[in-house]
PDB file of C-alpha atoms in Angstrom:
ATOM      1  CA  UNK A   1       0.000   0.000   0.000  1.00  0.00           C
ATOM      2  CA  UNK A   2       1.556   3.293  -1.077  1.00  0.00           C
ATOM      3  CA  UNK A   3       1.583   5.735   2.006  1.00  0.00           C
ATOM      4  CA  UNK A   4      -0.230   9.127   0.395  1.00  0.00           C
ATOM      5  CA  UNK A   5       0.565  12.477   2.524  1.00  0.00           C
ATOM      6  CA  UNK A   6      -1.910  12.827   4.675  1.00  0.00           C
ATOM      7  CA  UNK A   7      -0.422   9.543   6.314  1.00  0.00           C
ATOM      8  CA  UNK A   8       3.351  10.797   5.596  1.00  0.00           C
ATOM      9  CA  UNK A   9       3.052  13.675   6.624  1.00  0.00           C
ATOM     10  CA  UNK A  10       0.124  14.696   7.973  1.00  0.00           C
ATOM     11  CA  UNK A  11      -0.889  11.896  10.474  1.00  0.00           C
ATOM     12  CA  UNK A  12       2.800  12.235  12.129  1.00  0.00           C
ATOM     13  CA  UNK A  13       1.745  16.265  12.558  1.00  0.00           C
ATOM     14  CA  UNK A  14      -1.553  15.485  13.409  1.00  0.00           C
ATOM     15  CA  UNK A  15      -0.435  12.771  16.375  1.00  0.00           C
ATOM     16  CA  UNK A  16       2.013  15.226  17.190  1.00  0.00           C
ATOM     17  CA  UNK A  17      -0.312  17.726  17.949  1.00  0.00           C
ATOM     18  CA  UNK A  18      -3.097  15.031  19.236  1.00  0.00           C
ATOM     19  CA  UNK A  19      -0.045  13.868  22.169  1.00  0.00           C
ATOM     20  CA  UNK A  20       0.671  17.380  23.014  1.00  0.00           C
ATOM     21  CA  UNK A  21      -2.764  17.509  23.946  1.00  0.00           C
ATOM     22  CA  UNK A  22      -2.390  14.264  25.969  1.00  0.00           C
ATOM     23  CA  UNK A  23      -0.036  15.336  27.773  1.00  0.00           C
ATOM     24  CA  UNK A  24      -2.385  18.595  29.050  1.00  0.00           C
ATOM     25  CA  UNK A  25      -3.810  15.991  30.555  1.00  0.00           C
ATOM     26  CA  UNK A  26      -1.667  14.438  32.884  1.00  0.00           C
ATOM     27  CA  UNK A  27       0.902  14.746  36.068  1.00  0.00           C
ATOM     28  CA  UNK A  28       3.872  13.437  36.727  1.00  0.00           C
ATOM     29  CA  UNK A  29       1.303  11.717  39.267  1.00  0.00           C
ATOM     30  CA  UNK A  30      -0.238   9.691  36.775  1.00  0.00           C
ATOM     31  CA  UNK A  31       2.611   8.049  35.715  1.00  0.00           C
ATOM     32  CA  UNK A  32       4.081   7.581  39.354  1.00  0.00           C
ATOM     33  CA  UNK A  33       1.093   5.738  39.804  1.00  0.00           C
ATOM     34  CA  UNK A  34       1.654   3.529  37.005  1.00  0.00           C
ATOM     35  CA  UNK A  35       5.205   2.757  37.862  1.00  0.00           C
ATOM     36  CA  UNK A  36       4.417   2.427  41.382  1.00  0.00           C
ATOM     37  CA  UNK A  37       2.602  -0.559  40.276  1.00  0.00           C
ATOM     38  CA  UNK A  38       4.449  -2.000  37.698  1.00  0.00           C
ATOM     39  CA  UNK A  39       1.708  -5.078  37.491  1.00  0.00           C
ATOM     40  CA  UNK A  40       0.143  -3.470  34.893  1.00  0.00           C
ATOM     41  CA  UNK A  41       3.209  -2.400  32.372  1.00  0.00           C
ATOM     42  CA  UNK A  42       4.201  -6.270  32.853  1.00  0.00           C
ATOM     43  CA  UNK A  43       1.152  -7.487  31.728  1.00  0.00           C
ATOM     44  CA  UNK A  44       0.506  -5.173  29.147  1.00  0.00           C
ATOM     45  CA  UNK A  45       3.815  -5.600  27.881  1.00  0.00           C
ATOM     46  CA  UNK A  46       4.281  -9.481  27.969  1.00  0.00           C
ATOM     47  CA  UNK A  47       0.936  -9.596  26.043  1.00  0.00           C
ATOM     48  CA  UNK A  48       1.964  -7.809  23.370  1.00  0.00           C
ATOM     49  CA  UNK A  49       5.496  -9.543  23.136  1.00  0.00           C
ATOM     50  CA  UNK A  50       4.624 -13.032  23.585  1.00  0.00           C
ATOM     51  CA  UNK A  51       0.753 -13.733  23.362  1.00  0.00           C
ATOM     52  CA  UNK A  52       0.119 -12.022  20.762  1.00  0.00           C
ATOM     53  CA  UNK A  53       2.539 -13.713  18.182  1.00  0.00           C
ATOM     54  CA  UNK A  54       1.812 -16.882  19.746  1.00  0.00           C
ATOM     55  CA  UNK A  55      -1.974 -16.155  18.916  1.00  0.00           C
ATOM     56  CA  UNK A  56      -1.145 -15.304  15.083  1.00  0.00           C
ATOM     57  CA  UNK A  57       0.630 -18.725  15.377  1.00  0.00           C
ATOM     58  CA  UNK A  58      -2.601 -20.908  16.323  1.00  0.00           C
ATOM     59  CA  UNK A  59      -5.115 -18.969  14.015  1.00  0.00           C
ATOM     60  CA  UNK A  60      -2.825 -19.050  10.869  1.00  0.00           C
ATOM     61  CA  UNK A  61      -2.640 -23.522  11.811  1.00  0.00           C
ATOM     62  CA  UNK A  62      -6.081 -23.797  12.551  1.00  0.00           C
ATOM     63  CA  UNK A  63      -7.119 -21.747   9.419  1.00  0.00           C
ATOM     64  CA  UNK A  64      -4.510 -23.412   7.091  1.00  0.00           C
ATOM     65  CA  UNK A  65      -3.403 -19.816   5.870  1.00  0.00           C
ATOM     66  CA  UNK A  66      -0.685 -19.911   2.750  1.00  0.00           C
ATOM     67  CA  UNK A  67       2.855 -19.714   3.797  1.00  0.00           C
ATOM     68  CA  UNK A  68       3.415 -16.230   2.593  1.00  0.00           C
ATOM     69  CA  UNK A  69      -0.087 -14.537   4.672  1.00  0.00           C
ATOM     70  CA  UNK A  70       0.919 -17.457   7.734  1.00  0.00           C
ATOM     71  CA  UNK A  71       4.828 -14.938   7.771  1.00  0.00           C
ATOM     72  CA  UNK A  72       2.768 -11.714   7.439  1.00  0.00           C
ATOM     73  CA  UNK A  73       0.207 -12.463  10.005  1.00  0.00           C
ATOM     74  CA  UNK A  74       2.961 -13.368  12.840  1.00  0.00           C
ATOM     75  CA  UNK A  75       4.632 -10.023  11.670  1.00  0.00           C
ATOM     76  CA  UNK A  76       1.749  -7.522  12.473  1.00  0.00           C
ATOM     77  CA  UNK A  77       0.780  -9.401  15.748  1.00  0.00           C
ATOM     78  CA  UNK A  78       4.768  -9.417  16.992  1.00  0.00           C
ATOM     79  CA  UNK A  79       4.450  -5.697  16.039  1.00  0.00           C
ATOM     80  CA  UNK A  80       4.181  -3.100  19.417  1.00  0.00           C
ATOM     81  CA  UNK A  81       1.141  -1.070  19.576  1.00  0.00           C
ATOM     82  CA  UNK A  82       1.334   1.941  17.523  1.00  0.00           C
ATOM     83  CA  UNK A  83       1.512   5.616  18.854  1.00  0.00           C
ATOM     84  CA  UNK A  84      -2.354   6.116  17.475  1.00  0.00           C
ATOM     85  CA  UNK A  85      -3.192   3.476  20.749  1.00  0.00           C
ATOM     86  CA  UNK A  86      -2.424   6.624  22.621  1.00  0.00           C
ATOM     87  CA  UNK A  87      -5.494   8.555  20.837  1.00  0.00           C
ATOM     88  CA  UNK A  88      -7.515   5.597  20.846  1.00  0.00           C
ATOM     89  CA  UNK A  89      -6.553   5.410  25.178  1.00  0.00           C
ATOM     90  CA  UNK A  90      -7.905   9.124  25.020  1.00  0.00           C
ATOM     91  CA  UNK A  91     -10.817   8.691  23.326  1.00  0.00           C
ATOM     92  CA  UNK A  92     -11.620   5.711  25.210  1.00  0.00           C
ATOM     93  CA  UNK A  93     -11.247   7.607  28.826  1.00  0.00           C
ATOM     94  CA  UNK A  94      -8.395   4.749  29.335  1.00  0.00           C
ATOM     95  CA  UNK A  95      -5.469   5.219  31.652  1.00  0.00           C
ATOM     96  CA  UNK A  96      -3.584   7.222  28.794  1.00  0.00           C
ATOM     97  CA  UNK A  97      -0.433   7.104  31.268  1.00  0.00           C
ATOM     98  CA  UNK A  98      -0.630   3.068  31.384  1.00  0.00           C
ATOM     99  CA  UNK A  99      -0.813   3.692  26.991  1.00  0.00           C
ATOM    100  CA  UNK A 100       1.685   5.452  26.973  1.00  0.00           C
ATOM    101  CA  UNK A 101       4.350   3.845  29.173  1.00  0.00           C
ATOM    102  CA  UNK A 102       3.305   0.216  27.078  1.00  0.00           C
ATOM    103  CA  UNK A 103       3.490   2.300  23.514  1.00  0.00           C
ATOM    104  CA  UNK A 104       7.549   2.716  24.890  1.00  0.00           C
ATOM    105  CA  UNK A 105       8.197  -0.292  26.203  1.00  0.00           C
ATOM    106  CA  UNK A 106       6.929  -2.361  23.873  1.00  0.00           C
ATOM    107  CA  UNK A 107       8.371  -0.860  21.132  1.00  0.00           C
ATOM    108  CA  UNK A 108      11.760  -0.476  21.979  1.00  0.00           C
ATOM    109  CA  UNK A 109      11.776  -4.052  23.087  1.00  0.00           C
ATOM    110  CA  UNK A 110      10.359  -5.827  19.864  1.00  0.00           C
ATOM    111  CA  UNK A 111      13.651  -4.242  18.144  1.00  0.00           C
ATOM    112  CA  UNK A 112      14.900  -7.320  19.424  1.00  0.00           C
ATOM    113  CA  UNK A 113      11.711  -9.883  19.174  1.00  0.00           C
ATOM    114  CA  UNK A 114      10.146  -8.809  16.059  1.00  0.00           C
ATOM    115  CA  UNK A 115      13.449 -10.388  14.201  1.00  0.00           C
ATOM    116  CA  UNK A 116      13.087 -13.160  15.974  1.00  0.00           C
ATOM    117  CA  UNK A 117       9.527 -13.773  15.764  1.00  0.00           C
ATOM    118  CA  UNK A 118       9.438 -13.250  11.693  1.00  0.00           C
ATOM    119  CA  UNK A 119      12.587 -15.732  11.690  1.00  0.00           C
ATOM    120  CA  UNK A 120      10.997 -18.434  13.273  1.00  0.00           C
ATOM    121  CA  UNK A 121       7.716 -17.655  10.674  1.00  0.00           C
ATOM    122  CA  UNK A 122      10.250 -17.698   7.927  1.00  0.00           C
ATOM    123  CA  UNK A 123      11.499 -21.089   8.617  1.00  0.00           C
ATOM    124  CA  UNK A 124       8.619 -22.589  10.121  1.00  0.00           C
ATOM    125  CA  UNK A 125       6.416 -22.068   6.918  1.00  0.00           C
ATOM    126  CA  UNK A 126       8.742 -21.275   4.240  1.00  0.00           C
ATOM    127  CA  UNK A 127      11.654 -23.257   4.877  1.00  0.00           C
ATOM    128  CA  UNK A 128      14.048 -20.596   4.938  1.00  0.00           C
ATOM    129  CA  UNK A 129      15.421 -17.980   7.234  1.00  0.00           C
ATOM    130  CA  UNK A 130      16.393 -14.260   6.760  1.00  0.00           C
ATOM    131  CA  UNK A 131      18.517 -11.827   8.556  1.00  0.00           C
ATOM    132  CA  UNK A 132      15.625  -9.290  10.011  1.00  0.00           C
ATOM    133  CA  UNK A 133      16.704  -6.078  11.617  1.00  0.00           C
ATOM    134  CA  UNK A 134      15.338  -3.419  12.446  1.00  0.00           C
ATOM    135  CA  UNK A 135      16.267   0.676  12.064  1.00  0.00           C
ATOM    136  CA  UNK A 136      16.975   0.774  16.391  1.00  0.00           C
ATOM    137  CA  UNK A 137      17.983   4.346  16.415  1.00  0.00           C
ATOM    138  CA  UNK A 138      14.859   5.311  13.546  1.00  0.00           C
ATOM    139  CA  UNK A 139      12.192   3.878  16.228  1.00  0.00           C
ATOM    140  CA  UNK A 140      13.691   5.413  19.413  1.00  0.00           C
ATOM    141  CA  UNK A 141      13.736   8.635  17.039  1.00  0.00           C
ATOM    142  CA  UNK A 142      10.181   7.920  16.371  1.00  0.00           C
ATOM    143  CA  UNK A 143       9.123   7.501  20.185  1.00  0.00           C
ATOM    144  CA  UNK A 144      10.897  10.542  21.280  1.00  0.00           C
ATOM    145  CA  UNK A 145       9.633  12.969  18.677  1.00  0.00           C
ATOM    146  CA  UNK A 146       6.073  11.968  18.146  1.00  0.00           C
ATOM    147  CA  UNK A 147       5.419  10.383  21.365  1.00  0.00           C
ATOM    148  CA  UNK A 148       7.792  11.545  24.631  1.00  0.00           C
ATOM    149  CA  UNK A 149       8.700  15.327  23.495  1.00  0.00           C
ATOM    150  CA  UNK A 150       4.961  16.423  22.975  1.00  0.00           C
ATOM    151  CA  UNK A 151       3.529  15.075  26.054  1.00  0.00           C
ATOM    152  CA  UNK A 152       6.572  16.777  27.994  1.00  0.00           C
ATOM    153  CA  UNK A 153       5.593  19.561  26.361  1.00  0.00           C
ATOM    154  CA  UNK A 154       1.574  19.279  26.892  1.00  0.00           C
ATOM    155  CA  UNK A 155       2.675  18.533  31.206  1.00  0.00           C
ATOM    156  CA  UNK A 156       4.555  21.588  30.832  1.00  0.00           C
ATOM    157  CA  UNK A 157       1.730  24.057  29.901  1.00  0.00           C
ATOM    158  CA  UNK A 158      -0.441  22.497  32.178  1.00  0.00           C
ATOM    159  CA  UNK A 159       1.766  22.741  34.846  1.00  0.00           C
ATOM    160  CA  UNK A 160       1.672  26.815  34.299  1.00  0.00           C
ATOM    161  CA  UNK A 161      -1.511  27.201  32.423  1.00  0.00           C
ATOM    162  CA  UNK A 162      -3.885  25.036  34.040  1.00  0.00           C
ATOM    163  CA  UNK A 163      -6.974  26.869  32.739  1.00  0.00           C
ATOM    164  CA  UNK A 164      -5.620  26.692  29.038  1.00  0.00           C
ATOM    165  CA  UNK A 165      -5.235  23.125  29.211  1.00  0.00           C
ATOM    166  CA  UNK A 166      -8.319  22.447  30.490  1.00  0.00           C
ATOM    167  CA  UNK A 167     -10.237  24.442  27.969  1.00  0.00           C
ATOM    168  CA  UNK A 168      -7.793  22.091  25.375  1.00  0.00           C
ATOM    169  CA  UNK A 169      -8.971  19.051  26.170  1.00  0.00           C
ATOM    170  CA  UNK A 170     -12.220  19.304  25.018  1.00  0.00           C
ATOM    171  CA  UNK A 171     -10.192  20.069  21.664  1.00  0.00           C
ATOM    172  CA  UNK A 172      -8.325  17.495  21.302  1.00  0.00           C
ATOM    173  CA  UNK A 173     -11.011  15.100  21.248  1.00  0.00           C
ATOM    174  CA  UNK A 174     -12.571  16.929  18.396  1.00  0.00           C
ATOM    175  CA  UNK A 175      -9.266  17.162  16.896  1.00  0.00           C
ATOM    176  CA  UNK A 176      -8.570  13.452  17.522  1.00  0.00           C
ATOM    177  CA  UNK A 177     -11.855  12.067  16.508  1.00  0.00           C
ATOM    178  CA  UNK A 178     -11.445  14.022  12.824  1.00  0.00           C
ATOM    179  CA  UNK A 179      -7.747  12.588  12.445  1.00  0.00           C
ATOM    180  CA  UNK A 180      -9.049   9.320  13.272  1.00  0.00           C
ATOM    181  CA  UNK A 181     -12.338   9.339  10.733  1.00  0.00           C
ATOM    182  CA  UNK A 182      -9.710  10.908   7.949  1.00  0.00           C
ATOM    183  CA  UNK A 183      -7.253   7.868   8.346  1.00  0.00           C
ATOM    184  CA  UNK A 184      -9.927   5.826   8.037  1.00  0.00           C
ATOM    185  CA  UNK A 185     -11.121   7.330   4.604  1.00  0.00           C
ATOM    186  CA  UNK A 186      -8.120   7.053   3.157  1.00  0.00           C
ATOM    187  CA  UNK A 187      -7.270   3.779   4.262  1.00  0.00           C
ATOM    188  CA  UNK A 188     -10.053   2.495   2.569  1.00  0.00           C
ATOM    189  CA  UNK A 189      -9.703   4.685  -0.441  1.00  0.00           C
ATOM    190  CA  UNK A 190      -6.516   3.592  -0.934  1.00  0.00           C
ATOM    191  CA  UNK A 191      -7.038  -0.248  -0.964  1.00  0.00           C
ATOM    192  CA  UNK A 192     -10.240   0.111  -2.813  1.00  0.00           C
ATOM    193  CA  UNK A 193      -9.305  -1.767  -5.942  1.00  0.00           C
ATOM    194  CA  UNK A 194      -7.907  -4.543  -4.158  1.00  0.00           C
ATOM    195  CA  UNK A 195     -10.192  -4.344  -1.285  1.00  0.00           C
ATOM    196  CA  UNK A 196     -12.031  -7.081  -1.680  1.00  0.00           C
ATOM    197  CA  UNK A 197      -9.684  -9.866  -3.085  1.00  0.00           C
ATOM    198  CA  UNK A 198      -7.222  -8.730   0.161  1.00  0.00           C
ATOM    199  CA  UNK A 199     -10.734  -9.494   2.522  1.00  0.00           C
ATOM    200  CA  UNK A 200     -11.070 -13.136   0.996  1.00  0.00           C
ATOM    201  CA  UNK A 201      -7.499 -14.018   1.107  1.00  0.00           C
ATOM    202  CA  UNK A 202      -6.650 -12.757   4.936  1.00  0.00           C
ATOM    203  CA  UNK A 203      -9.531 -11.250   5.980  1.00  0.00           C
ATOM    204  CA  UNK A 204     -10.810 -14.025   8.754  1.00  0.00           C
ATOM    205  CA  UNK A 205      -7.324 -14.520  10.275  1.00  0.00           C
ATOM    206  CA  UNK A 206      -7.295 -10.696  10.781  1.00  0.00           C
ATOM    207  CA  UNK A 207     -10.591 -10.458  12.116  1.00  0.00           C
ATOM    208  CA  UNK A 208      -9.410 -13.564  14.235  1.00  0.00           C
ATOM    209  CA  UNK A 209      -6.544 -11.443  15.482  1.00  0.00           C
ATOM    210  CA  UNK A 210      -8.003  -8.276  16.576  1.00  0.00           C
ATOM    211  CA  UNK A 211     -10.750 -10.070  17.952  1.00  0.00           C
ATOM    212  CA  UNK A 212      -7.971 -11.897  20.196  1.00  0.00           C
ATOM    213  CA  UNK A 213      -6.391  -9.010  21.120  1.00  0.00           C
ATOM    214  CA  UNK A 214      -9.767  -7.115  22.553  1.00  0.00           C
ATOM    215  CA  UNK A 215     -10.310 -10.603  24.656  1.00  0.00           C
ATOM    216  CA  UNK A 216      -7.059 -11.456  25.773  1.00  0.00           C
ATOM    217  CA  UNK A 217      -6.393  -7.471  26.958  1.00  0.00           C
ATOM    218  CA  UNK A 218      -9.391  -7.421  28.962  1.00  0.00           C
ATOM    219  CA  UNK A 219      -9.269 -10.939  30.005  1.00  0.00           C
ATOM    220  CA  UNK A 220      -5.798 -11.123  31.022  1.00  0.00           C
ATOM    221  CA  UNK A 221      -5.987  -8.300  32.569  1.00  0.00           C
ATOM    222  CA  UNK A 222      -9.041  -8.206  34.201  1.00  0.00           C
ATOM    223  CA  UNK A 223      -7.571 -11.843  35.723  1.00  0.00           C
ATOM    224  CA  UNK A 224      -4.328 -10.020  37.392  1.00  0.00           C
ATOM    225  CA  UNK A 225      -6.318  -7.464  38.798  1.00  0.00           C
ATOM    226  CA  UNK A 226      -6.195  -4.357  36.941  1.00  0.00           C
ATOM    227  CA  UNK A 227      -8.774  -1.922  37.231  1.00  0.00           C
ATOM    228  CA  UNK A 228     -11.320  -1.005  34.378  1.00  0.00           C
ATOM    229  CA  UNK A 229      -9.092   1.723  32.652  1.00  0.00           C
ATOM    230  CA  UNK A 230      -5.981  -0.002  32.840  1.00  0.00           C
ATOM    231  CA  UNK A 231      -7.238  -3.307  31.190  1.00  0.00           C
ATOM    232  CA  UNK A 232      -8.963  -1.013  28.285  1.00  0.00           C
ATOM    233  CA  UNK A 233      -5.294   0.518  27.959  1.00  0.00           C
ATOM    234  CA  UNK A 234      -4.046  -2.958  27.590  1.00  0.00           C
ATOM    235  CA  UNK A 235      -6.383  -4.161  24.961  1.00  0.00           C
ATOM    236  CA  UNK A 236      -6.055  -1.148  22.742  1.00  0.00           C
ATOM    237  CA  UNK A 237      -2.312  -1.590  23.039  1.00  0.00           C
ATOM    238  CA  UNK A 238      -3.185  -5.499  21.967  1.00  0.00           C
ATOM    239  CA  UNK A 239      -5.258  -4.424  19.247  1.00  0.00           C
ATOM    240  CA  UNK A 240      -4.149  -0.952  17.842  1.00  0.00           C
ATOM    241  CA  UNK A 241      -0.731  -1.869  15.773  1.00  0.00           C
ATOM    242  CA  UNK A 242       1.823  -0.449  14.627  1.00  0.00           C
ATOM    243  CA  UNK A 243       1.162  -1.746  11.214  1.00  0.00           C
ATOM    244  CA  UNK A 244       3.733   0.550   9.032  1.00  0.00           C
ATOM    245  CA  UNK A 245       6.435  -1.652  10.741  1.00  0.00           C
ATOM    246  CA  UNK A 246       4.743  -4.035   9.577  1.00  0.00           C
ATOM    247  CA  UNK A 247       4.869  -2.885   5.837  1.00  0.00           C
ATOM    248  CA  UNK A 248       8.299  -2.037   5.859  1.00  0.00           C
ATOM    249  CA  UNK A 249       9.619  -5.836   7.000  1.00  0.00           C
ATOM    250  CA  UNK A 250       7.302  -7.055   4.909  1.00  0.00           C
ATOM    251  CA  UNK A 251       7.811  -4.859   1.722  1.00  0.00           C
ATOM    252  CA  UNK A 252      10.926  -3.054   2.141  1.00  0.00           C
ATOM    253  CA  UNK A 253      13.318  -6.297   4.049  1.00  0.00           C
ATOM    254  CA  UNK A 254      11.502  -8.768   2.358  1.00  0.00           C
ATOM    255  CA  UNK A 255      10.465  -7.553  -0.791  1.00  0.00           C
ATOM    256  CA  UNK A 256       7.245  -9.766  -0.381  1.00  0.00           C
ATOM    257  CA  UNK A 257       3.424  -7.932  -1.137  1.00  0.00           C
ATOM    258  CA  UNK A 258       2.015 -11.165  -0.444  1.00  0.00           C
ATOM    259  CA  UNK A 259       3.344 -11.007   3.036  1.00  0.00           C
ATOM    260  CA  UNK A 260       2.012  -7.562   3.546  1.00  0.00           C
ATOM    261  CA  UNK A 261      -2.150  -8.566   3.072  1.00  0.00           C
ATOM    262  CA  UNK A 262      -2.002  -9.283   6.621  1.00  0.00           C
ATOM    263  CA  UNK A 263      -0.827  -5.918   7.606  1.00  0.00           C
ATOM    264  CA  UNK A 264      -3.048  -4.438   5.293  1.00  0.00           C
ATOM    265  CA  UNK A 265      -6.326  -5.761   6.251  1.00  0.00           C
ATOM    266  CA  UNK A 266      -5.367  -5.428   9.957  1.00  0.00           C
ATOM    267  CA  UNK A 267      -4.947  -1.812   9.708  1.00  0.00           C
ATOM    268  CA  UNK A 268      -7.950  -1.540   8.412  1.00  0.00           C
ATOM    269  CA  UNK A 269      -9.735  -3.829  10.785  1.00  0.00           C
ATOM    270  CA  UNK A 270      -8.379  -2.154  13.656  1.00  0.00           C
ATOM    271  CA  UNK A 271      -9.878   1.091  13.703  1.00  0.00           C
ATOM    272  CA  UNK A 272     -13.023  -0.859  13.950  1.00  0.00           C
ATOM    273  CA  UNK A 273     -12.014  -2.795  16.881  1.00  0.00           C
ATOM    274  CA  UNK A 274     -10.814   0.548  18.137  1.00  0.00           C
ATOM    275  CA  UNK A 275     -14.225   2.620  17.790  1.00  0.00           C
ATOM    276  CA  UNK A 276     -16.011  -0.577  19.643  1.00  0.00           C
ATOM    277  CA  UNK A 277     -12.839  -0.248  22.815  1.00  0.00           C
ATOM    278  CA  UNK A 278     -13.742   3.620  22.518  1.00  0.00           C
ATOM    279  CA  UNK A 279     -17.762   3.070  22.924  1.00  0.00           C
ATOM    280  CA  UNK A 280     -17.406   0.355  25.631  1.00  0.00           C
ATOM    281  CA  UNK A 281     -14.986   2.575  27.591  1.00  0.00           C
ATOM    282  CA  UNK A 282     -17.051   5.827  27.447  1.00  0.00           C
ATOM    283  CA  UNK A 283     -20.472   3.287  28.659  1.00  0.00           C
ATOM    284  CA  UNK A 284     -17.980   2.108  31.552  1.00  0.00           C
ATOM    285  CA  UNK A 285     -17.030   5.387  32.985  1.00  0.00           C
ATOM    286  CA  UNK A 286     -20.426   7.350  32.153  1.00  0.00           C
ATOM    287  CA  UNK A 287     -21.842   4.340  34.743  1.00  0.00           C
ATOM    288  CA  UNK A 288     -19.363   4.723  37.201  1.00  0.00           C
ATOM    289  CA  UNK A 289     -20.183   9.236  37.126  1.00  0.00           C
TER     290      UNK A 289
END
């Protein structure tokens, strides 16, 4: 899929913008809360490490996918949760602090497992292996820019405008919301043509694999204890992906658009998965005011 502007350029503004608002909204509280209880990063993290690969192992067996979509669906599940989970955590009145601290961690760690996860694909259904790496000092880049340095910034104004930031909030949402319904449009627009051919060939495993990532982040975590924000901030971290990783192993270090459907139809899929997180966590805290 051929990235158009709005998503080279203008989503990375947008979520720039969108995080700097996220970060009106928060302490340095929030997150010592978080890391005071570091139950909840371990969970969310080893989820989206471990269980969720492990997941696009099973469905792509049970389902008898080709080789080819079998690689490219354990590539977008070993992928971290993108920096849109963050809006999504917003929108969704989820611990955003929890979001954000996973978004990190998660990231910076599958540097190292998302090699060795599309390896072990590679060999296991194509016979063959490949030397996987990815761009470490690109994807800290990434974090720090569009994720860290705008929330720093948002705290900051907060911390000596507290009425401006409040009045921002409100905003954002807005702001968010229209980002979110653009991406969307073009999404589809763009895989329109192929659209339904890309459905048939990996659309069930897909669906299969967000669908596992909305049970198993508020299952799991609903089983260690976490409260009602913090699991919704672990499933959207499950289920919103960071799928242009994705595309670039599977298009860029592996030359293969055959292993990219996967990817494809998942970040479509997603934002659906995403709107039903955001619905079901607005219900859960309007019942609890």
């Amino acid at each position: 899929m051929e990235s158009s502007p709005l998503i080279s350029i203008g989503l990375p503004v947008s979520l720039f913008i969108i995080m700097v608002g996220i970060g009106l909204t928060l302490t340095l509280r929030d997150f010592g809360q978080v890391t005071r209880n570091p139950k909840s990063i371990l969970v969310g993290t080893a989820a989206q490490i471990l269980v969720m690969p492990l997941t696009a192992f099973a469905i792509a067996q049970v389902l008898g996918l080709a080789p080819a979509l079998a690689v490219g669906l354990v590539i977008i599940a070993a992928c971290p949760g993108g920096t849109t989970s963050n809006l999504f955590a917003l929108l969704a009145r989820a611990n955003i602090a929890l979001s954000i601290l996973l978004t990190v961690s998660a990231s910076l760690i599958t540097i190292l497992t998302l090699p060795l996860f599309t390896n072990f694909a590679l060999q296991t259904y194509m016979g063959e292996g490949a030397d996987i790496t990815l761009p470490a000092g690109k994807t800290i880049a990434m974090l720090v820019v569009i994720v860290l340095l705008p929330v720093a910034l948002g705290m900051i104004i907060r911390t000596r405008a507290p009425q401006a930031a409040q009045k921002a909030e409100s905003i954002v949402s807005i702001f968010g919301g229209v980002v979110l319904l653009a991406l969307i449009v073009v999404i589809l627009w763009g895989a329109r043509e192929r659209l339904p051919t890309l459905i048939s060939e990996a659309g069930p495993a897909a669906f299969l694999l967000n669908l596992a990532g909305l049970i198993v982040g508020l299952g799991l975590s609903r089983l260690a204890g976490l409260s009602q924000r913090e699991s919704l901030a672990v499933a959207i971290e499950l289920g919103i992906k960071n799928g242009t990783i994705a595309l670039m192993v599977t298009l860029t270090l592996l030359e293969s658009s055959d292993m990219s459907v996967p990817a494809v139809i998942y970040s479509i899929m997603m934002y659906g998965f995403g709107a039903v997180l955001i619905g079901l966590g607005r219900k859960l805290v309007s019942a609890h005011q």
